[in-house]
Amino acid sequence: MEATTIKVTGMTCGHCVASVTKALQKVPGVESADVSLDKAQAIVKGSADAQALIAAVREEGYEAALGS
Ligand SMILES: [Cu+2]
C-alpha cells in the first residue's frame, strides 16, 4: 500500500496527536494514519492526495509539509 510521510510541526501532547490523527482519517482515501509526537510526523497509508493531507493538518492548526 502507498504510504505518505507528512512532517507535522506544533504538536505538544497526546491531544494534538489525536486531533491530527482524526483530521487525517477524514481525508478521502486514507486507510490509516500513524501520527508520532516524538518524530513530529504522520505516516498515512492509502490513496489520499498529499496536498489534501497537508491541508487537513493545517486546518487543525498545525504546520505540515511533505516529508521524505
Ligand atoms: Cu496537544
mmCIF file of C-alpha atoms and ligand atoms in Angstrom:
data_model
loop_
_atom_site.group_PDB
_atom_site.id
_atom_site.type_symbol
_atom_site.label_atom_id
_atom_site.label_comp_id
_atom_site.label_asym_id
_atom_site.label_seq_id
_atom_site.Cartn_x
_atom_site.Cartn_y
_atom_site.Cartn_z
ATOM 1 C CA MET A 1 0.000 0.000 0.000
ATOM 2 C CA GLU A 2 1.077 3.527 -0.722
ATOM 3 C CA ALA A 3 2.426 5.446 2.286
ATOM 4 C CA THR A 4 2.895 9.187 2.551
ATOM 5 C CA THR A 5 5.029 10.804 5.221
ATOM 6 C CA ILE A 6 3.938 14.236 6.367
ATOM 7 C CA LYS A 7 6.053 16.351 8.691
ATOM 8 C CA VAL A 8 3.861 17.943 11.347
ATOM 9 C CA THR A 9 5.103 20.862 13.423
ATOM 10 C CA GLY A 10 3.450 22.253 16.533
ATOM 11 C CA MET A 11 2.155 19.125 18.275
ATOM 12 C CA THR A 12 2.884 19.208 22.004
ATOM 13 C CA CYS A 13 0.867 16.414 23.590
ATOM 14 C CA GLY A 14 -1.320 13.389 23.067
ATOM 15 C CA HIS A 15 -4.318 15.588 22.428
ATOM 16 C CA CYS A 16 -2.551 17.145 19.459
ATOM 17 C CA VAL A 17 -1.701 13.691 18.148
ATOM 18 C CA ALA A 18 -5.345 12.649 18.454
ATOM 19 C CA SER A 19 -6.544 15.803 16.679
ATOM 20 C CA VAL A 20 -4.137 15.350 13.786
ATOM 21 C CA THR A 21 -4.921 11.637 13.533
ATOM 22 C CA LYS A 22 -8.649 12.348 13.397
ATOM 23 C CA ALA A 23 -8.199 15.069 10.773
ATOM 24 C CA LEU A 24 -6.093 12.809 8.571
ATOM 25 C CA GLN A 25 -8.541 9.918 8.861
ATOM 26 C CA LYS A 26 -11.292 12.152 7.480
ATOM 27 C CA VAL A 27 -9.414 12.768 4.230
ATOM 28 C CA PRO A 28 -10.875 10.660 1.410
ATOM 29 C CA GLY A 29 -8.676 7.688 0.533
ATOM 30 C CA VAL A 30 -6.917 7.420 3.899
ATOM 31 C CA GLU A 31 -6.715 3.825 5.144
ATOM 32 C CA SER A 32 -4.710 4.574 8.267
ATOM 33 C CA ALA A 33 -2.848 7.451 9.874
ATOM 34 C CA ASP A 34 0.028 6.834 12.279
ATOM 35 C CA VAL A 35 0.970 10.100 13.974
ATOM 36 C CA SER A 36 4.140 10.332 16.062
ATOM 37 C CA LEU A 37 4.710 13.162 18.538
ATOM 38 C CA ASP A 38 8.399 12.270 19.009
ATOM 39 C CA LYS A 39 9.168 12.165 15.313
ATOM 40 C CA ALA A 40 6.833 15.095 14.513
ATOM 41 C CA GLN A 41 5.442 13.220 11.573
ATOM 42 C CA ALA A 42 2.484 11.286 10.281
ATOM 43 C CA ILE A 43 2.663 8.186 8.145
ATOM 44 C CA VAL A 44 -0.518 7.915 6.148
ATOM 45 C CA LYS A 45 -1.485 4.829 4.197
ATOM 46 C CA GLY A 46 -3.950 4.802 1.368
ATOM 47 C CA SER A 47 -4.567 6.653 -1.854
ATOM 48 C CA ALA A 48 -5.135 10.133 -0.417
ATOM 49 C CA ASP A 49 -3.634 13.167 -2.124
ATOM 50 C CA ALA A 50 -0.624 14.521 -0.217
ATOM 51 C CA GLN A 51 -1.774 18.125 -0.581
ATOM 52 C CA ALA A 52 -5.167 17.210 0.865
ATOM 53 C CA LEU A 53 -3.419 15.629 3.865
ATOM 54 C CA ILE A 54 -1.315 18.736 4.420
ATOM 55 C CA ALA A 55 -4.399 20.955 4.134
ATOM 56 C CA ALA A 56 -6.249 18.828 6.701
ATOM 57 C CA VAL A 57 -3.404 19.154 9.214
ATOM 58 C CA ARG A 58 -3.196 22.919 8.677
ATOM 59 C CA GLU A 59 -6.944 23.257 9.218
ATOM 60 C CA GLU A 60 -6.407 21.671 12.636
ATOM 61 C CA GLY A 61 -3.917 24.443 13.430
ATOM 62 C CA TYR A 62 -0.613 22.673 12.891
ATOM 63 C CA GLU A 63 2.038 23.234 10.267
ATOM 64 C CA ALA A 64 2.537 20.461 7.754
ATOM 65 C CA ALA A 65 4.896 19.686 4.912
ATOM 66 C CA LEU A 66 5.615 16.747 2.687
ATOM 67 C CA GLY A 67 8.188 14.519 4.385
ATOM 68 C CA SER A 68 10.722 12.185 2.892
HETATM 69 CU CU CU B 1 -1.566 18.992 22.498
#
